[in-house]
């Protein structure tokens, strides 16, 4: 009977998935917004985007303490601005980053900012969760970081 109780837990066990097909570049996300800002905002609503790019700025949101990491968009002055939660854990993680680092970050609800740039909430650094050799990532089955899910 104990075995039966354990079975429902099986699907929540993390699995390893290949991240390359699931990742966006900053340029791809930017292009979607340039092409049709409203559609992109709508498609990326409630969607955890995993993006790879180079850090061009590290700071805090304009009226608050939340850390923000900006990934540059090639050929554009703007950037993807990943907003982290205002916790000691996130502060330490963001403080350890350097401008010029290539990194993978995930964020939710991508939307254009008032003064340019594209903002994402609930950000997480993904690079630490990725095996460098295999380019795979440990995620809960049915991985939420997925281009297909984001397209709807």
Tab-separated table of N, CA and C in Angstrom:
chain	number	residue	atom	x	y	z
A	1	UNK	N	0.826	-1.217	0.000
A	1	UNK	CA	0.000	0.000	0.000
A	1	UNK	C	0.861	1.269	0.000
A	2	UNK	N	2.024	1.173	0.601
A	2	UNK	CA	2.922	2.326	0.607
A	2	UNK	C	3.314	2.725	-0.811
A	3	UNK	N	3.524	1.724	-1.657
A	3	UNK	CA	3.913	2.010	-3.038
A	3	UNK	C	2.844	2.829	-3.750
A	4	UNK	N	1.597	2.502	-3.505
A	4	UNK	CA	0.503	3.237	-4.156
A	4	UNK	C	0.511	4.705	-3.738
A	5	UNK	N	0.833	4.965	-2.508
A	5	UNK	CA	0.860	6.340	-2.034
A	5	UNK	C	1.985	7.137	-2.700
A	6	UNK	N	3.068	6.473	-3.024
A	6	UNK	CA	4.202	7.165	-3.619
A	6	UNK	C	3.980	7.485	-5.092
A	7	UNK	N	3.140	6.716	-5.756
A	7	UNK	CA	2.989	6.890	-7.188
A	7	UNK	C	2.574	8.307	-7.626
A	8	UNK	N	1.597	8.926	-6.986
A	8	UNK	CA	1.210	10.274	-7.452
A	8	UNK	C	2.366	11.270	-7.406
A	9	UNK	N	3.364	11.009	-6.568
A	9	UNK	CA	4.492	11.934	-6.458
A	9	UNK	C	5.440	11.836	-7.650
A	10	UNK	N	5.366	10.746	-8.382
A	10	UNK	CA	6.270	10.524	-9.504
A	10	UNK	C	6.338	11.708	-10.481
A	11	UNK	N	5.210	12.227	-10.977
A	11	UNK	CA	5.275	13.281	-11.999
A	11	UNK	C	5.952	14.569	-11.527
A	12	UNK	N	5.977	14.839	-10.224
A	12	UNK	CA	6.558	16.099	-9.765
A	12	UNK	C	8.076	15.998	-9.603
A	13	UNK	N	8.630	14.801	-9.762
A	13	UNK	CA	10.075	14.644	-9.642
A	13	UNK	C	10.753	15.372	-10.810
A	14	UNK	N	11.779	16.175	-10.549
A	14	UNK	CA	12.400	16.902	-11.652
A	14	UNK	C	13.000	15.972	-12.704
A	15	UNK	N	12.932	16.409	-13.943
A	15	UNK	CA	13.550	15.641	-15.006
A	15	UNK	C	14.505	16.556	-15.741
A	16	UNK	N	15.363	15.972	-16.556
A	16	UNK	CA	16.315	16.783	-17.305
A	16	UNK	C	15.779	16.963	-18.719
A	17	UNK	N	15.718	18.197	-19.180
A	17	UNK	CA	15.286	18.439	-20.554
A	17	UNK	C	16.325	19.289	-21.267
A	18	UNK	N	16.350	19.156	-22.572
A	18	UNK	CA	17.274	19.925	-23.392
A	18	UNK	C	16.761	21.365	-23.450
A	19	UNK	N	17.601	22.331	-23.079
A	19	UNK	CA	17.106	23.706	-23.014
A	19	UNK	C	17.202	24.464	-24.322
A	20	UNK	N	18.087	24.027	-25.226
A	20	UNK	CA	18.308	24.861	-26.408
A	20	UNK	C	17.039	25.170	-27.197
A	21	UNK	N	16.170	24.174	-27.463
A	21	UNK	CA	14.960	24.518	-28.216
A	21	UNK	C	13.970	25.367	-27.411
A	22	UNK	N	14.187	25.486	-26.108
A	22	UNK	CA	13.220	26.191	-25.269
A	22	UNK	C	13.615	27.634	-24.986
A	23	UNK	N	14.836	27.982	-25.375
A	23	UNK	CA	15.366	29.287	-25.024
A	23	UNK	C	15.086	30.334	-26.090
A	24	UNK	N	14.862	31.561	-25.667
A	24	UNK	CA	14.770	32.693	-26.583
A	24	UNK	C	16.062	33.495	-26.500
A	25	UNK	N	16.378	34.223	-27.560
A	25	UNK	CA	17.438	35.223	-27.464
A	25	UNK	C	16.729	36.553	-27.196
A	26	UNK	N	17.476	37.547	-26.711
A	26	UNK	CA	16.863	38.862	-26.468
A	26	UNK	C	16.333	39.427	-27.783
A	27	UNK	N	17.051	39.191	-28.867
A	27	UNK	CA	16.628	39.681	-30.178
A	27	UNK	C	15.295	39.117	-30.610
A	28	UNK	N	15.064	37.830	-30.344
A	28	UNK	CA	13.799	37.195	-30.716
A	28	UNK	C	12.631	37.811	-29.948
A	29	UNK	N	12.816	37.993	-28.649
A	29	UNK	CA	11.737	38.570	-27.839
A	29	UNK	C	11.452	40.001	-28.314
A	30	UNK	N	12.525	40.766	-28.538
A	30	UNK	CA	12.392	42.149	-28.996
A	30	UNK	C	11.642	42.214	-30.334
A	31	UNK	N	11.988	41.308	-31.248
A	31	UNK	CA	11.349	41.281	-32.568
A	31	UNK	C	9.846	41.041	-32.452
A	32	UNK	N	9.454	40.163	-31.538
A	32	UNK	CA	8.023	39.881	-31.344
A	32	UNK	C	7.294	41.137	-30.884
A	33	UNK	N	7.924	41.909	-29.984
A	33	UNK	CA	7.303	43.139	-29.486
A	33	UNK	C	7.283	44.221	-30.559
A	34	UNK	N	8.336	44.284	-31.358
A	34	UNK	CA	8.403	45.289	-32.420
A	34	UNK	C	7.350	45.029	-33.486
A	35	UNK	N	7.164	43.771	-33.786
A	35	UNK	CA	6.223	43.363	-34.816
A	35	UNK	C	4.783	43.669	-34.394
A	36	UNK	N	4.433	43.357	-33.140
A	36	UNK	CA	3.056	43.543	-32.677
A	36	UNK	C	3.072	43.558	-31.154
A	37	UNK	N	3.228	44.760	-30.600
A	37	UNK	CA	3.422	44.901	-29.159
A	37	UNK	C	2.294	44.275	-28.349
A	38	UNK	N	1.044	44.533	-28.764
A	38	UNK	CA	-0.093	44.027	-27.984
A	38	UNK	C	-0.158	42.502	-28.035
A	39	UNK	N	0.062	41.956	-29.233
A	39	UNK	CA	0.006	40.494	-29.370
A	39	UNK	C	1.095	39.844	-28.521
A	40	UNK	N	2.303	40.407	-28.566
A	40	UNK	CA	3.414	39.838	-27.790
A	40	UNK	C	3.102	39.893	-26.296
A	41	UNK	N	2.588	41.031	-25.830
A	41	UNK	CA	2.243	41.173	-24.408
A	41	UNK	C	1.205	40.124	-24.035
A	42	UNK	N	0.230	39.922	-24.918
A	42	UNK	CA	-0.844	38.972	-24.660
A	42	UNK	C	-0.328	37.529	-24.677
A	43	UNK	N	0.529	37.208	-25.636
A	43	UNK	CA	1.048	35.840	-25.734
A	43	UNK	C	1.978	35.496	-24.583
A	44	UNK	N	2.722	36.486	-24.108
A	44	UNK	CA	3.686	36.217	-23.044
A	44	UNK	C	3.101	36.401	-21.646
A	45	UNK	N	1.817	36.769	-21.567
A	45	UNK	CA	1.151	36.936	-20.277
A	45	UNK	C	1.140	35.573	-19.572
A	46	UNK	N	1.426	35.545	-18.295
A	46	UNK	CA	1.463	34.303	-17.510
A	46	UNK	C	2.444	33.283	-18.076
A	47	UNK	N	3.423	33.754	-18.790
A	47	UNK	CA	4.339	32.847	-19.458
A	47	UNK	C	5.750	33.063	-18.927
A	48	UNK	N	6.397	31.967	-18.542
A	48	UNK	CA	7.766	32.038	-18.041
A	48	UNK	C	8.712	31.913	-19.233
A	49	UNK	N	9.349	33.023	-19.593
A	49	UNK	CA	10.264	33.024	-20.734
A	49	UNK	C	11.677	32.762	-20.258
A	50	UNK	N	12.384	31.897	-20.959
A	50	UNK	CA	13.783	31.671	-20.637
A	50	UNK	C	14.610	32.324	-21.740
A	51	UNK	N	15.432	33.307	-21.356
A	51	UNK	CA	16.121	34.135	-22.341
A	51	UNK	C	17.629	34.106	-22.099
A	52	UNK	N	18.379	34.067	-23.179
A	52	UNK	CA	19.825	34.125	-23.069
A	52	UNK	C	20.324	35.443	-23.666
A	53	UNK	N	21.310	36.044	-23.038
A	53	UNK	CA	21.845	37.312	-23.525
A	53	UNK	C	23.010	37.784	-22.682
A	54	UNK	N	23.478	38.989	-22.999
A	54	UNK	CA	24.607	39.588	-22.291
A	54	UNK	C	24.101	40.694	-21.369
A	55	UNK	N	24.622	40.726	-20.148
A	55	UNK	CA	24.206	41.745	-19.181
A	55	UNK	C	24.783	43.101	-19.574
A	56	UNK	N	23.903	44.114	-19.706
A	56	UNK	CA	24.378	45.464	-20.016
A	56	UNK	C	24.197	46.417	-18.834
A	57	UNK	N	23.351	46.046	-17.872
A	57	UNK	CA	23.155	46.903	-16.692
A	57	UNK	C	22.623	46.069	-15.534
A	58	UNK	N	22.995	46.497	-14.323
A	58	UNK	CA	22.513	45.860	-13.099
A	58	UNK	C	22.129	46.991	-12.151
A	59	UNK	N	20.899	46.999	-11.668
A	59	UNK	CA	20.463	48.082	-10.787
A	59	UNK	C	19.222	47.703	-10.017
A	60	UNK	N	18.397	48.717	-9.708
A	60	UNK	CA	17.130	48.462	-9.022
A	60	UNK	C	16.018	49.170	-9.788
A	61	UNK	N	14.776	48.753	-9.541
A	61	UNK	CA	13.652	49.413	-10.206
A	61	UNK	C	13.585	50.871	-9.770
A	62	UNK	N	12.995	51.709	-10.599
A	62	UNK	CA	13.004	53.148	-10.369
A	62	UNK	C	12.478	53.548	-8.992
A	63	UNK	N	11.320	53.008	-8.603
A	63	UNK	CA	10.765	53.413	-7.303
A	63	UNK	C	10.689	52.216	-6.367
A	64	UNK	N	11.833	51.631	-6.048
A	64	UNK	CA	11.802	50.478	-5.159
A	64	UNK	C	13.169	49.873	-4.994
A	65	UNK	N	13.203	48.733	-4.304
A	65	UNK	CA	14.474	48.082	-4.004
A	65	UNK	C	14.686	46.818	-4.814
A	66	UNK	N	13.710	46.452	-5.641
A	66	UNK	CA	13.845	45.202	-6.396
A	66	UNK	C	14.999	45.281	-7.380
A	67	UNK	N	15.870	44.262	-7.369
A	67	UNK	CA	16.988	44.254	-8.330
A	67	UNK	C	16.492	44.075	-9.764
A	68	UNK	N	17.188	44.720	-10.695
A	68	UNK	CA	16.872	44.582	-12.122
A	68	UNK	C	18.158	44.266	-12.876
A	69	UNK	N	18.105	43.237	-13.709
A	69	UNK	CA	19.231	42.896	-14.566
A	69	UNK	C	18.779	43.120	-16.004
A	70	UNK	N	19.523	43.942	-16.742
A	70	UNK	CA	19.169	44.226	-18.136
A	70	UNK	C	20.052	43.413	-19.073
A	71	UNK	N	19.394	42.696	-19.989
A	71	UNK	CA	20.115	41.993	-21.047
A	71	UNK	C	19.984	42.828	-22.306
A	72	UNK	N	21.118	43.093	-22.952
A	72	UNK	CA	21.107	43.919	-24.148
A	72	UNK	C	20.437	43.239	-25.331
A	73	UNK	N	19.884	44.056	-26.218
A	73	UNK	CA	19.306	43.559	-27.459
A	73	UNK	C	20.227	44.015	-28.584
A	74	UNK	N	20.834	43.075	-29.307
A	74	UNK	CA	21.755	43.481	-30.378
A	74	UNK	C	21.083	44.419	-31.381
A	75	UNK	N	21.758	45.516	-31.715
A	75	UNK	CA	21.221	46.464	-32.684
A	75	UNK	C	20.115	47.344	-32.149
A	76	UNK	N	19.935	47.360	-30.827
A	76	UNK	CA	18.886	48.191	-30.227
A	76	UNK	C	19.420	48.847	-28.962
A	77	UNK	N	18.913	50.046	-28.687
A	77	UNK	CA	19.358	50.745	-27.483
A	77	UNK	C	18.650	50.185	-26.253
A	78	UNK	N	17.498	49.556	-26.455
A	78	UNK	CA	16.701	49.041	-25.335
A	78	UNK	C	17.287	47.770	-24.756
A	79	UNK	N	16.530	47.144	-23.893
A	79	UNK	CA	16.985	45.897	-23.303
A	79	UNK	C	15.826	45.156	-22.683
A	80	UNK	N	16.060	43.896	-22.347
A	80	UNK	CA	15.091	43.113	-21.590
A	80	UNK	C	15.454	43.284	-20.130
A	81	UNK	N	14.522	43.794	-19.347
A	81	UNK	CA	14.790	44.108	-17.951
A	81	UNK	C	14.123	43.066	-17.058
A	82	UNK	N	14.960	42.267	-16.405
A	82	UNK	CA	14.458	41.197	-15.546
A	82	UNK	C	14.403	41.697	-14.112
A	83	UNK	N	13.195	41.754	-13.562
A	83	UNK	CA	12.986	42.260	-12.208
A	83	UNK	C	12.954	41.076	-11.240
A	84	UNK	N	13.829	41.122	-10.241
A	84	UNK	CA	13.901	40.065	-9.233
A	84	UNK	C	13.121	40.487	-7.997
A	85	UNK	N	12.739	39.516	-7.189
A	85	UNK	CA	12.035	39.851	-5.952
A	85	UNK	C	13.018	40.501	-4.976
A	86	UNK	N	12.481	41.350	-4.113
A	86	UNK	CA	13.299	42.082	-3.143
A	86	UNK	C	13.578	41.196	-1.929
A	87	UNK	N	14.471	40.204	-2.111
A	87	UNK	CA	14.838	39.308	-1.006
A	87	UNK	C	16.362	39.287	-0.914
A	88	UNK	N	16.861	38.938	0.266
A	88	UNK	CA	18.312	38.845	0.444
A	88	UNK	C	18.909	37.847	-0.536
A	89	UNK	N	18.186	36.756	-0.770
A	89	UNK	CA	18.653	35.715	-1.682
A	89	UNK	C	18.865	36.299	-3.079
A	90	UNK	N	17.856	37.001	-3.600
A	90	UNK	CA	17.973	37.578	-4.930
A	90	UNK	C	19.014	38.697	-4.971
A	91	UNK	N	19.068	39.507	-3.914
A	91	UNK	CA	20.075	40.578	-3.860
A	91	UNK	C	21.478	39.982	-3.981
A	92	UNK	N	21.738	38.898	-3.242
A	92	UNK	CA	23.062	38.261	-3.275
A	92	UNK	C	23.356	37.697	-4.658
A	93	UNK	N	22.358	37.042	-5.256
A	93	UNK	CA	22.533	36.445	-6.584
A	93	UNK	C	22.856	37.525	-7.609
A	94	UNK	N	22.091	38.610	-7.597
A	94	UNK	CA	22.276	39.683	-8.586
A	94	UNK	C	23.589	40.412	-8.337
A	95	UNK	N	23.951	40.599	-7.065
A	95	UNK	CA	25.201	41.285	-6.721
A	95	UNK	C	26.423	40.521	-7.232
A	96	UNK	N	26.291	39.226	-7.396
A	96	UNK	CA	27.415	38.398	-7.848
A	96	UNK	C	27.614	38.473	-9.371
A	97	UNK	N	26.654	39.044	-10.082
A	97	UNK	CA	26.741	39.126	-11.550
A	97	UNK	C	27.655	40.269	-11.983
A	98	UNK	N	28.124	40.193	-13.206
A	98	UNK	CA	28.952	41.260	-13.762
A	98	UNK	C	28.415	41.714	-15.105
A	99	UNK	N	28.555	43.008	-15.379
A	99	UNK	CA	28.184	43.523	-16.687
A	99	UNK	C	29.102	42.860	-17.714
A	100	UNK	N	28.526	42.428	-18.815
A	100	UNK	CA	29.285	41.731	-19.838
A	100	UNK	C	29.142	40.220	-19.764
A	101	UNK	N	28.632	39.699	-18.614
A	101	UNK	CA	28.401	38.259	-18.489
A	101	UNK	C	27.335	37.803	-19.480
A	102	UNK	N	27.548	36.635	-20.073
A	102	UNK	CA	26.485	35.985	-20.840
A	102	UNK	C	25.746	35.093	-19.865
A	103	UNK	N	24.415	35.129	-19.931
A	103	UNK	CA	23.650	34.483	-18.875
A	103	UNK	C	22.308	34.011	-19.418
A	104	UNK	N	21.670	33.127	-18.689
A	104	UNK	CA	20.311	32.714	-19.013
A	104	UNK	C	19.434	33.081	-17.819
A	105	UNK	N	18.386	33.853	-18.069
A	105	UNK	CA	17.466	34.286	-17.014
A	105	UNK	C	16.057	33.945	-17.467
A	106	UNK	N	15.193	33.617	-16.520
A	106	UNK	CA	13.794	33.459	-16.889
A	106	UNK	C	12.997	34.536	-16.168
A	107	UNK	N	11.922	34.958	-16.807
A	107	UNK	CA	11.040	35.956	-16.213
A	107	UNK	C	9.636	35.748	-16.727
A	108	UNK	N	8.680	36.348	-16.017
A	108	UNK	CA	7.267	36.160	-16.348
A	108	UNK	C	6.646	37.448	-16.874
A	109	UNK	N	5.537	37.300	-17.593
A	109	UNK	CA	4.701	38.438	-18.010
A	109	UNK	C	5.490	39.538	-18.709
A	110	UNK	N	6.179	39.190	-19.781
A	110	UNK	CA	6.953	40.192	-20.522
A	110	UNK	C	6.023	41.289	-21.021
A	111	UNK	N	6.380	42.540	-20.735
A	111	UNK	CA	5.585	43.658	-21.232
A	111	UNK	C	6.438	44.899	-21.391
A	112	UNK	N	6.043	45.775	-22.336
A	112	UNK	CA	6.854	46.968	-22.578
A	112	UNK	C	6.807	47.922	-21.393
A	113	UNK	N	7.954	48.560	-21.111
A	113	UNK	CA	8.016	49.542	-20.038
A	113	UNK	C	7.560	50.911	-20.541
A	114	UNK	N	7.226	51.789	-19.613
A	114	UNK	CA	6.758	53.124	-19.967
A	114	UNK	C	7.806	53.910	-20.741
A	115	UNK	N	9.067	53.772	-20.325
A	115	UNK	CA	10.133	54.547	-20.963
A	115	UNK	C	11.056	53.654	-21.778
A	116	UNK	N	10.496	52.681	-22.459
A	116	UNK	CA	11.307	51.784	-23.278
A	116	UNK	C	11.755	50.553	-22.527
A	117	UNK	N	12.263	49.598	-23.268
A	117	UNK	CA	12.669	48.333	-22.665
A	117	UNK	C	11.464	47.425	-22.472
A	118	UNK	N	11.746	46.163	-22.218
A	118	UNK	CA	10.699	45.173	-21.973
A	118	UNK	C	10.970	44.613	-20.590
A	119	UNK	N	9.941	44.625	-19.739
A	119	UNK	CA	10.101	44.203	-18.349
A	119	UNK	C	9.529	42.813	-18.120
A	120	UNK	N	10.228	42.017	-17.308
A	120	UNK	CA	9.748	40.698	-16.922
A	120	UNK	C	9.813	40.584	-15.406
A	121	UNK	N	8.791	39.972	-14.821
A	121	UNK	CA	8.701	39.815	-13.358
A	121	UNK	C	9.199	38.447	-12.904
A	122	UNK	N	9.239	38.285	-11.563
A	122	UNK	CA	9.530	36.985	-10.950
A	122	UNK	C	10.743	36.317	-11.585
A	123	UNK	N	11.802	37.065	-11.773
A	123	UNK	CA	12.947	36.541	-12.507
A	123	UNK	C	13.772	35.554	-11.686
A	124	UNK	N	14.401	34.641	-12.403
A	124	UNK	CA	15.271	33.640	-11.796
A	124	UNK	C	16.501	33.486	-12.676
A	125	UNK	N	17.664	33.321	-12.044
A	125	UNK	CA	18.868	33.022	-12.821
A	125	UNK	C	18.851	31.540	-13.150
A	126	UNK	N	18.946	31.231	-14.431
A	126	UNK	CA	18.876	29.840	-14.835
A	126	UNK	C	20.262	29.227	-14.996
A	127	UNK	N	21.271	30.051	-15.240
A	127	UNK	CA	22.597	29.533	-15.588
A	127	UNK	C	23.109	28.519	-14.568
A	128	UNK	N	22.819	28.742	-13.292
A	128	UNK	CA	23.300	27.850	-12.243
A	128	UNK	C	22.633	26.477	-12.316
A	129	UNK	N	21.455	26.413	-12.959
A	129	UNK	CA	20.711	25.155	-13.007
A	129	UNK	C	21.044	24.348	-14.251
A	130	UNK	N	21.984	24.849	-15.049
A	130	UNK	CA	22.248	24.234	-16.339
A	130	UNK	C	23.602	23.540	-16.371
A	131	UNK	N	23.589	22.342	-16.930
A	131	UNK	CA	24.859	21.650	-17.100
A	131	UNK	C	25.520	22.226	-18.344
A	132	UNK	N	26.728	22.747	-18.180
A	132	UNK	CA	27.414	23.455	-19.264
A	132	UNK	C	27.677	22.541	-20.470
A	133	UNK	N	28.086	21.305	-20.210
A	133	UNK	CA	28.439	20.412	-21.315
A	133	UNK	C	27.218	19.986	-22.114
A	134	UNK	N	26.174	19.606	-21.410
A	134	UNK	CA	25.028	19.016	-22.091
A	134	UNK	C	23.979	20.042	-22.488
A	135	UNK	N	24.082	21.255	-21.977
A	135	UNK	CA	23.068	22.290	-22.222
A	135	UNK	C	21.682	21.759	-21.881
A	136	UNK	N	21.610	21.161	-20.707
A	136	UNK	CA	20.324	20.664	-20.246
A	136	UNK	C	20.014	21.345	-18.933
A	137	UNK	N	18.756	21.271	-18.563
A	137	UNK	CA	18.346	21.950	-17.346
A	137	UNK	C	17.453	21.021	-16.545
A	138	UNK	N	17.552	21.140	-15.244
A	138	UNK	CA	16.720	20.337	-14.355
A	138	UNK	C	15.414	21.091	-14.127
A	139	UNK	N	14.306	20.517	-14.581
A	139	UNK	CA	13.022	21.178	-14.356
A	139	UNK	C	11.993	20.148	-13.942
A	140	UNK	N	10.919	20.636	-13.361
A	140	UNK	CA	9.806	19.757	-13.047
A	140	UNK	C	9.215	19.299	-14.382
A	141	UNK	N	8.790	18.043	-14.432
A	141	UNK	CA	8.231	17.485	-15.670
A	141	UNK	C	7.206	18.415	-16.304
A	142	UNK	N	7.200	18.441	-17.632
A	142	UNK	CA	6.277	19.324	-18.342
A	142	UNK	C	6.801	20.743	-18.327
A	143	UNK	N	8.097	20.895	-18.130
A	143	UNK	CA	8.796	22.164	-17.975
A	143	UNK	C	8.035	23.419	-18.359
A	144	UNK	N	7.938	24.381	-17.462
A	144	UNK	CA	7.208	25.611	-17.732
A	144	UNK	C	8.001	26.531	-18.641
A	145	UNK	N	9.302	26.322	-18.737
A	145	UNK	CA	10.123	27.187	-19.563
A	145	UNK	C	10.073	26.662	-20.980
A	146	UNK	N	9.072	27.022	-21.741
A	146	UNK	CA	8.919	26.386	-23.026
A	146	UNK	C	8.308	27.315	-24.046
A	147	UNK	N	8.960	27.440	-25.191
A	147	UNK	CA	8.475	28.298	-26.263
A	147	UNK	C	7.079	27.909	-26.705
A	148	UNK	N	6.806	26.607	-26.749
A	148	UNK	CA	5.510	26.154	-27.240
A	148	UNK	C	4.389	26.646	-26.321
A	149	UNK	N	4.615	26.504	-25.017
A	149	UNK	CA	3.616	26.967	-24.055
A	149	UNK	C	3.412	28.462	-24.202
A	150	UNK	N	4.513	29.188	-24.426
A	150	UNK	CA	4.437	30.644	-24.511
A	150	UNK	C	3.644	31.100	-25.744
A	151	UNK	N	3.669	30.307	-26.795
A	151	UNK	CA	2.979	30.721	-28.032
A	151	UNK	C	1.484	30.595	-27.906
A	152	UNK	N	1.020	29.637	-27.095
A	152	UNK	CA	-0.420	29.334	-26.925
A	152	UNK	C	-1.041	28.959	-28.261
